[in-house]
């Protein structure tokens, strides 16, 4: 069985005396910067022009030294790129590539740009990856609670001979080795992540929406349908993660629920579609579609955002949250 790294397996001191420049101060940038600073790592932030990008002001307000991206790269030993994926190539070639020096480490939180070759780093830097498997605010909150988000690390170029030690140290500083870090390839991290986003996130969200629509269409009160479709899932996930599926079904769920799950659950899943999405992801079709959508100014996303935000389900969710909090 492959190794799952824990705190005691990883030496944080490989980051001693080294400066990490965080490029991009969004969901991941803010969380990872704050967690690493509290782990004793020297962090600076590289941000885009402050008249067009809010990162500069946000990072400064959080007490970080902020520089232009070019300056931050020059001052850093490790350049940790936390820009949104489709924006990475242009920022990289405008402001990072020509400022990199031999011996530096280029680090990512997703393998997209390296796997699909939209960024080609010079041959004399280490290229690594560390991904906490969750959104930035959750990564931050878990760290503050003394826990973390499980993560993965990967090495694409190891010039120094220490690239994996660097990636693992970053993962420890962010808090992920508290709950487990696995080693993998850039390819599996990227395609696995894109597959998870399409199938698990996409499937779960569409399951919730479809369930709500069918119940409401058949006369159920919206508040009830919403609570069934979204609120119920919280307790299920936490319980299953804590004890495992079989133990959940046989010792925590009711017998009716156990029968319902085993009898009808498989009919909800379209395995052929899941397999097709997997194959499309492996052939780079998802990546191509996403890059094309981004380059066109995200017309499909913008249209869907408008219609979904106006949906009955969203309005019902807002009433629940306004009245009873999260
Ligand atoms: P966000 O969209 O939250 O943040 C992106 C940051 O990039 C912002 O600070 C934005 O600055 C900056 N930025 C975008 N365009 C430019 C530009 N042209 N010049 C300068 N700065 C720019 O991204 P995430 O934190 O979600 O993602 C960062 C990385 O982390 C990605 O590789 C992603 O795949 C990975 N990741 C994300 C996870 C998540 O759940 N969010 C989970 C695990 C990995 P400004 O706002 O100032 O414009």
Short mmCIF file of C-alpha atoms and ligand atoms in Angstrom, two decimals:
data_model
loop_
_atom_site.label_atom_id
_atom_site.label_comp_id
_atom_site.label_asym_id
_atom_site.label_seq_id
_atom_site.Cartn_x
_atom_site.Cartn_y
_atom_site.Cartn_z
CA UNK A 1 0.00 0.00 0.00
CA UNK A 2 1.35 3.43 -0.90
CA UNK A 3 2.73 5.62 1.89
CA UNK A 4 0.50 8.21 3.55
CA UNK A 5 2.72 10.87 5.13
CA UNK A 6 2.01 12.15 8.63
CA UNK A 7 3.57 15.01 10.60
CA UNK A 8 6.30 12.83 12.09
CA UNK A 9 7.48 11.68 8.61
CA UNK A 10 8.23 15.19 7.38
CA UNK A 11 11.06 17.59 8.22
CA UNK A 12 9.83 21.19 8.24
CA UNK A 13 13.37 22.49 8.74
CA UNK A 14 14.10 22.08 5.00
CA UNK A 15 12.25 25.41 4.70
CA UNK A 16 14.51 27.14 7.27
CA UNK A 17 16.13 30.23 5.79
CA UNK A 18 14.08 29.92 2.59
CA UNK A 19 11.46 32.44 1.46
CA UNK A 20 8.24 31.35 -0.21
CA UNK A 21 6.59 33.82 -2.60
CA UNK A 22 2.87 33.20 -2.87
CA UNK A 23 1.69 34.33 -6.30
CA UNK A 24 -2.07 34.93 -6.21
CA UNK A 25 -3.89 35.73 -3.00
CA UNK A 26 -7.33 34.16 -3.53
CA UNK A 27 -9.01 31.16 -1.93
CA UNK A 28 -5.81 29.04 -1.67
CA UNK A 29 -3.33 31.92 -1.52
CA UNK A 30 -4.73 33.49 1.61
CA UNK A 31 -5.27 30.21 3.47
CA UNK A 32 -1.89 28.68 2.62
CA UNK A 33 0.00 31.93 3.37
CA UNK A 34 -1.58 32.27 6.79
CA UNK A 35 -1.14 28.63 7.76
CA UNK A 36 2.51 28.60 6.64
CA UNK A 37 3.28 31.87 8.45
CA UNK A 38 1.89 30.35 11.65
CA UNK A 39 4.10 27.29 11.04
CA UNK A 40 7.11 29.62 11.11
CA UNK A 41 7.76 29.86 7.36
CA UNK A 42 8.94 33.11 5.79
CA UNK A 43 6.18 34.17 3.38
CA UNK A 44 5.97 37.08 0.96
CA UNK A 45 3.15 37.73 -1.51
CA UNK A 46 3.45 38.61 -5.19
CA UNK A 47 0.36 40.40 -6.52
CA UNK A 48 -0.80 41.92 -9.80
CA UNK A 49 -1.18 45.65 -10.38
CA UNK A 50 -3.22 46.97 -7.44
CA UNK A 51 -5.43 49.16 -9.62
CA UNK A 52 -6.82 46.02 -11.29
CA UNK A 53 -6.31 43.29 -8.68
CA UNK A 54 -7.52 43.21 -5.09
CA UNK A 55 -4.89 40.72 -3.87
CA UNK A 56 -2.33 43.38 -3.02
CA UNK A 57 -4.59 45.20 -0.54
CA UNK A 58 -5.95 41.97 0.94
CA UNK A 59 -2.49 40.51 1.59
CA UNK A 60 -1.21 43.78 3.03
CA UNK A 61 -4.24 44.00 5.34
CA UNK A 62 -3.36 40.48 6.58
CA UNK A 63 0.13 41.73 7.48
CA UNK A 64 2.20 40.27 4.63
CA UNK A 65 4.99 42.00 2.74
CA UNK A 66 3.61 42.42 -0.78
CA UNK A 67 5.63 42.96 -3.96
CA UNK A 68 4.99 42.97 -7.66
CA UNK A 69 5.05 39.41 -8.99
CA UNK A 70 8.44 40.02 -10.67
CA UNK A 71 10.02 41.34 -7.44
CA UNK A 72 8.53 38.55 -5.35
CA UNK A 73 9.99 35.93 -7.71
CA UNK A 74 13.43 37.59 -7.46
CA UNK A 75 13.32 37.59 -3.65
CA UNK A 76 12.06 34.01 -3.29
CA UNK A 77 13.62 30.57 -3.00
CA UNK A 78 10.27 28.91 -3.66
CA UNK A 79 7.67 30.39 -6.02
CA UNK A 80 4.27 28.96 -5.11
CA UNK A 81 1.76 29.68 -7.90
CA UNK A 82 -1.78 30.03 -6.55
CA UNK A 83 -3.40 31.85 -9.47
CA UNK A 84 -6.56 30.46 -11.04
CA UNK A 85 -5.50 27.80 -13.54
CA UNK A 86 -6.40 29.33 -16.93
CA UNK A 87 -4.79 32.65 -15.90
CA UNK A 88 -1.47 31.00 -14.98
CA UNK A 89 0.25 30.86 -18.40
CA UNK A 90 -0.07 34.56 -19.22
CA UNK A 91 1.04 35.68 -15.72
CA UNK A 92 3.85 33.12 -15.79
CA UNK A 93 5.28 34.26 -19.15
CA UNK A 94 4.73 37.98 -18.42
CA UNK A 95 6.11 38.12 -14.90
CA UNK A 96 7.70 34.89 -13.65
CA UNK A 97 9.61 32.93 -16.29
CA UNK A 98 12.44 35.36 -17.03
CA UNK A 99 12.98 36.12 -13.32
CA UNK A 100 13.52 32.51 -12.26
CA UNK A 101 17.05 31.55 -11.20
CA UNK A 102 18.74 28.14 -11.17
CA UNK A 103 18.11 26.33 -7.89
CA UNK A 104 14.74 27.90 -7.20
CA UNK A 105 11.62 25.78 -6.74
CA UNK A 106 8.48 26.35 -8.76
CA UNK A 107 5.48 25.01 -6.93
CA UNK A 108 1.81 24.54 -7.89
CA UNK A 109 -1.48 23.59 -6.20
CA UNK A 110 -2.79 21.82 -9.31
CA UNK A 111 -0.91 20.10 -12.14
CA UNK A 112 -3.04 21.52 -14.97
CA UNK A 113 -0.52 23.97 -16.49
CA UNK A 114 2.37 21.48 -16.37
CA UNK A 115 0.43 18.45 -17.61
CA UNK A 116 -1.08 20.30 -20.56
CA UNK A 117 2.16 22.15 -21.29
CA UNK A 118 0.75 25.68 -21.03
CA UNK A 119 3.71 26.39 -18.71
CA UNK A 120 7.16 24.99 -19.56
CA UNK A 121 9.56 25.79 -16.72
CA UNK A 122 13.32 26.07 -17.30
CA UNK A 123 15.29 22.84 -16.79
CA UNK A 124 17.33 24.18 -13.85
CA UNK A 125 14.53 24.64 -11.28
CA UNK A 126 12.70 22.07 -9.16
CA UNK A 127 9.03 21.70 -10.10
CA UNK A 128 6.71 20.40 -7.39
CA UNK A 129 3.08 20.28 -6.44
CA UNK A 130 1.19 20.40 -3.18
CA UNK A 131 -2.59 20.31 -3.14
CA UNK A 132 -4.77 20.48 -0.06
CA UNK A 133 -7.94 18.70 -1.15
CA UNK A 134 -10.43 21.37 -0.16
CA UNK A 135 -11.28 25.04 -0.58
CA UNK A 136 -9.00 27.66 0.99
CA UNK A 137 -11.36 28.82 3.76
CA UNK A 138 -11.83 25.20 4.94
CA UNK A 139 -8.06 24.62 4.81
CA UNK A 140 -7.64 27.70 7.00
CA UNK A 141 -10.41 26.87 9.48
CA UNK A 142 -9.25 23.27 9.95
CA UNK A 143 -5.70 24.48 10.59
CA UNK A 144 -6.97 26.90 13.26
CA UNK A 145 -8.92 24.04 14.84
CA UNK A 146 -5.70 22.01 15.10
CA UNK A 147 -6.57 19.73 12.19
CA UNK A 148 -6.05 19.94 8.41
CA UNK A 149 -7.23 18.91 4.95
CA UNK A 150 -5.69 15.78 3.43
CA UNK A 151 -3.48 16.54 0.47
CA UNK A 152 -1.14 15.24 -2.17
CA UNK A 153 2.39 16.03 -3.31
CA UNK A 154 4.21 15.41 -6.55
CA UNK A 155 7.52 16.14 -8.24
CA UNK A 156 7.90 16.85 -11.96
CA UNK A 157 11.52 18.06 -11.99
CA UNK A 158 14.09 17.25 -9.30
CA UNK A 159 17.26 19.24 -9.98
CA UNK A 160 18.31 19.69 -6.36
CA UNK A 161 17.64 16.10 -5.30
CA UNK A 162 15.44 17.55 -2.53
CA UNK A 163 12.28 18.41 -4.46
CA UNK A 164 10.06 15.90 -2.66
CA UNK A 165 11.36 17.05 0.74
CA UNK A 166 10.40 20.62 -0.21
CA UNK A 167 6.89 19.63 -1.36
CA UNK A 168 6.31 17.61 1.80
CA UNK A 169 7.55 20.45 4.00
CA UNK A 170 5.08 22.82 2.32
CA UNK A 171 2.29 20.31 2.92
CA UNK A 172 3.27 20.09 6.59
CA UNK A 173 3.42 23.87 6.98
CA UNK A 174 -0.13 24.14 5.55
CA UNK A 175 -1.32 21.48 8.01
CA UNK A 176 -2.08 18.60 5.66
CA UNK A 177 0.32 16.03 7.16
CA UNK A 178 -1.78 16.27 10.34
CA UNK A 179 -4.41 14.23 8.46
CA UNK A 180 -2.47 12.54 5.65
CA UNK A 181 -0.58 13.40 2.47
CA UNK A 182 -0.20 11.02 -0.48
CA UNK A 183 2.43 11.07 -3.21
CA UNK A 184 1.35 10.93 -6.85
CA UNK A 185 2.12 12.06 -10.39
CA UNK A 186 1.19 15.44 -11.87
CA UNK A 187 -0.98 13.52 -14.34
CA UNK A 188 -3.00 11.64 -11.73
CA UNK A 189 -3.39 14.71 -9.53
CA UNK A 190 -4.69 16.80 -12.43
CA UNK A 191 -6.94 14.28 -14.12
CA UNK A 192 -8.11 12.81 -10.81
CA UNK A 193 -9.05 16.28 -9.62
CA UNK A 194 -10.85 17.17 -12.84
CA UNK A 195 -12.64 13.81 -12.73
CA UNK A 196 -13.68 14.36 -9.11
CA UNK A 197 -14.96 17.85 -9.94
CA UNK A 198 -17.10 16.57 -12.81
CA UNK A 199 -18.37 13.36 -11.26
CA UNK A 200 -18.45 13.85 -7.49
CA UNK A 201 -19.12 17.60 -7.27
CA UNK A 202 -21.06 17.77 -10.53
CA UNK A 203 -22.98 14.58 -9.83
CA UNK A 204 -23.81 15.46 -6.20
CA UNK A 205 -24.97 18.98 -7.01
CA UNK A 206 -27.11 17.82 -9.91
CA UNK A 207 -28.51 14.99 -7.77
CA UNK A 208 -29.58 17.58 -5.17
CA UNK A 209 -31.11 19.86 -7.82
CA UNK A 210 -32.97 17.07 -9.57
CA UNK A 211 -34.27 15.61 -6.33
CA UNK A 212 -35.55 19.05 -5.26
CA UNK A 213 -37.22 19.66 -8.65
CA UNK A 214 -38.98 16.27 -8.71
CA UNK A 215 -40.31 16.59 -5.15
CA UNK A 216 -41.56 20.17 -5.71
CA UNK A 217 -43.10 19.25 -9.06
CA UNK A 218 -45.02 16.50 -7.24
CA UNK A 219 -46.47 18.81 -4.61
CA UNK A 220 -43.99 18.70 -1.74
CA UNK A 221 -43.33 21.95 0.21
CA UNK A 222 -40.11 23.61 -1.01
CA UNK A 223 -38.62 23.93 2.47
CA UNK A 224 -39.04 20.18 3.03
CA UNK A 225 -37.63 19.27 -0.38
CA UNK A 226 -34.63 21.56 0.16
CA UNK A 227 -33.86 20.15 3.59
CA UNK A 228 -34.13 16.61 2.23
CA UNK A 229 -31.95 17.34 -0.80
CA UNK A 230 -29.19 19.33 0.93
CA UNK A 231 -29.34 19.44 4.70
CA UNK A 232 -29.61 15.65 5.15
CA UNK A 233 -26.36 14.99 3.36
CA UNK A 234 -24.23 16.60 6.06
CA UNK A 235 -24.89 13.96 8.71
CA UNK A 236 -24.54 11.12 6.19
CA UNK A 237 -21.11 12.21 4.94
CA UNK A 238 -19.65 12.81 8.38
CA UNK A 239 -20.95 9.48 9.65
CA UNK A 240 -19.75 7.49 6.64
CA UNK A 241 -16.30 9.09 6.83
CA UNK A 242 -16.10 8.34 10.54
CA UNK A 243 -17.11 4.66 10.48
CA UNK A 244 -17.08 3.43 6.85
CA UNK A 245 -19.97 2.64 4.49
CA UNK A 246 -20.82 -0.86 5.76
CA UNK A 247 -20.81 0.08 9.40
CA UNK A 248 -22.90 3.15 8.62
CA UNK A 249 -25.47 1.06 6.76
CA UNK A 250 -25.67 -1.81 9.25
CA UNK A 251 -25.33 0.00 12.56
CA UNK A 252 -26.33 3.65 12.11
CA UNK A 253 -28.90 3.83 9.31
CA UNK A 254 -32.37 2.30 9.75
CA UNK A 255 -33.09 -1.09 8.13
CA UNK A 256 -35.46 0.67 5.71
CA UNK A 257 -32.67 3.05 4.75
CA UNK A 258 -30.21 0.17 4.32
CA UNK A 259 -32.67 -1.62 2.01
CA UNK A 260 -33.38 1.61 0.06
CA UNK A 261 -29.66 2.24 -0.46
CA UNK A 262 -28.83 -1.27 -1.63
CA UNK A 263 -32.02 -1.72 -3.67
CA UNK A 264 -32.47 1.61 -5.49
CA UNK A 265 -29.15 3.46 -5.17
CA UNK A 266 -27.46 1.75 -8.17
CA UNK A 267 -30.35 2.82 -10.46
CA UNK A 268 -29.52 6.47 -9.80
CA UNK A 269 -25.96 6.05 -11.08
CA UNK A 270 -25.16 6.07 -14.80
CA UNK A 271 -21.89 4.16 -14.81
CA UNK A 272 -21.50 4.39 -18.60
CA UNK A 273 -21.62 8.19 -18.37
CA UNK A 274 -19.10 8.17 -15.51
CA UNK A 275 -16.74 5.99 -17.55
CA UNK A 276 -17.19 8.23 -20.62
CA UNK A 277 -16.33 11.32 -18.56
CA UNK A 278 -13.23 9.50 -17.27
CA UNK A 279 -12.09 8.69 -20.80
CA UNK A 280 -12.74 12.27 -21.98
CA UNK A 281 -10.73 13.59 -19.05
CA UNK A 282 -7.82 11.26 -19.86
CA UNK A 283 -7.89 12.32 -23.51
CA UNK A 284 -7.65 16.01 -22.49
CA UNK A 285 -11.11 16.86 -23.80
CA UNK A 286 -12.28 18.39 -20.51
CA UNK A 287 -9.10 20.51 -20.31
CA UNK A 288 -9.52 21.71 -23.89
CA UNK A 289 -13.18 22.64 -23.31
CA UNK A 290 -12.34 24.54 -20.11
CA UNK A 291 -9.45 26.46 -21.68
CA UNK A 292 -11.66 27.37 -24.62
CA UNK A 293 -14.51 28.50 -22.33
CA UNK A 294 -12.07 30.66 -20.32
CA UNK A 295 -10.52 32.20 -23.43
CA UNK A 296 -14.00 33.18 -24.69
CA UNK A 297 -14.75 35.05 -21.44
CA UNK A 298 -16.74 32.19 -19.81
CA UNK A 299 -20.07 32.67 -21.68
CA UNK A 300 -21.52 29.30 -20.66
CA UNK A 301 -20.61 29.77 -17.00
CA UNK A 302 -22.00 33.30 -16.94
CA UNK A 303 -25.30 32.20 -18.44
CA UNK A 304 -25.67 29.27 -16.05
CA UNK A 305 -24.81 31.45 -13.06
CA UNK A 306 -27.68 33.79 -13.96
CA UNK A 307 -30.33 31.13 -14.35
CA UNK A 308 -29.24 29.03 -11.38
CA UNK A 309 -29.03 32.00 -9.02
CA UNK A 310 -32.70 32.71 -9.83
CA UNK A 311 -33.88 29.15 -9.21
CA UNK A 312 -36.51 28.15 -6.65
CA UNK A 313 -33.97 25.96 -4.90
CA UNK A 314 -31.53 28.83 -4.32
CA UNK A 315 -34.32 31.04 -2.99
CA UNK A 316 -35.48 28.30 -0.61
CA UNK A 317 -31.90 27.76 0.60
CA UNK A 318 -31.57 31.47 1.35
CA UNK A 319 -34.72 31.38 3.49
CA UNK A 320 -33.33 28.43 5.48
CA UNK A 321 -29.98 30.14 5.98
CA UNK A 322 -31.47 33.54 6.87
CA UNK A 323 -33.80 32.03 9.46
CA UNK A 324 -31.60 29.34 10.96
CA UNK A 325 -28.01 30.17 9.99
CA UNK A 326 -25.59 27.69 8.48
P1 LIG B 1 -8.81 32.06 -6.85
O1 LIG B 1 -9.63 32.33 -8.07
O2 LIG B 1 -9.50 32.04 -5.52
O3 LIG B 1 -7.62 33.10 -6.73
C1 LIG B 1 -6.86 33.40 -7.85
C2 LIG B 1 -5.92 34.51 -7.53
O4 LIG B 1 -5.25 34.79 -8.75
C3 LIG B 1 -6.57 35.80 -7.07
O5 LIG B 1 -5.85 36.26 -5.97
C4 LIG B 1 -6.41 36.73 -8.27
O6 LIG B 1 -6.10 38.02 -7.87
C5 LIG B 1 -5.16 36.18 -8.90
N1 LIG B 1 -5.10 36.50 -10.32
C6 LIG B 1 -5.91 36.06 -11.30
N2 LIG B 1 -5.55 36.58 -12.49
C7 LIG B 1 -4.46 37.35 -12.24
C8 LIG B 1 -3.62 38.14 -13.06
N3 LIG B 1 -3.82 38.23 -14.38
N4 LIG B 1 -2.59 38.80 -12.49
C9 LIG B 1 -2.39 38.71 -11.16
N5 LIG B 1 -3.17 37.98 -10.32
C10 LIG B 1 -4.18 37.31 -10.86
O7 LIG B 1 -8.03 30.69 -7.14
P2 LIG B 1 -7.90 29.41 -6.19
O8 LIG B 1 -7.26 29.81 -4.92
O9 LIG B 1 -9.21 28.69 -6.17
O10 LIG B 1 -6.91 28.51 -7.06
C11 LIG B 1 -5.51 28.67 -7.02
C12 LIG B 1 -4.86 27.34 -7.35
O11 LIG B 1 -5.21 26.40 -6.32
C13 LIG B 1 -5.35 26.72 -8.66
O12 LIG B 1 -4.26 26.07 -9.25
C14 LIG B 1 -6.39 25.71 -8.20
O13 LIG B 1 -6.57 24.64 -9.11
C15 LIG B 1 -5.76 25.23 -6.89
N6 LIG B 1 -6.68 24.64 -5.94
C16 LIG B 1 -7.85 25.28 -5.61
C17 LIG B 1 -8.73 24.70 -4.70
C18 LIG B 1 -10.00 25.38 -4.31
O14 LIG B 1 -10.87 24.71 -3.76
N7 LIG B 1 -10.19 26.68 -4.51
C19 LIG B 1 -8.43 23.40 -4.07
C20 LIG B 1 -7.11 22.88 -4.39
C21 LIG B 1 -6.30 23.47 -5.33
P3 LIG B 1 -7.17 39.21 -7.84
O15 LIG B 1 -8.38 38.69 -7.10
O16 LIG B 1 -6.45 40.26 -7.13
O17 LIG B 1 -7.46 39.49 -9.29
#
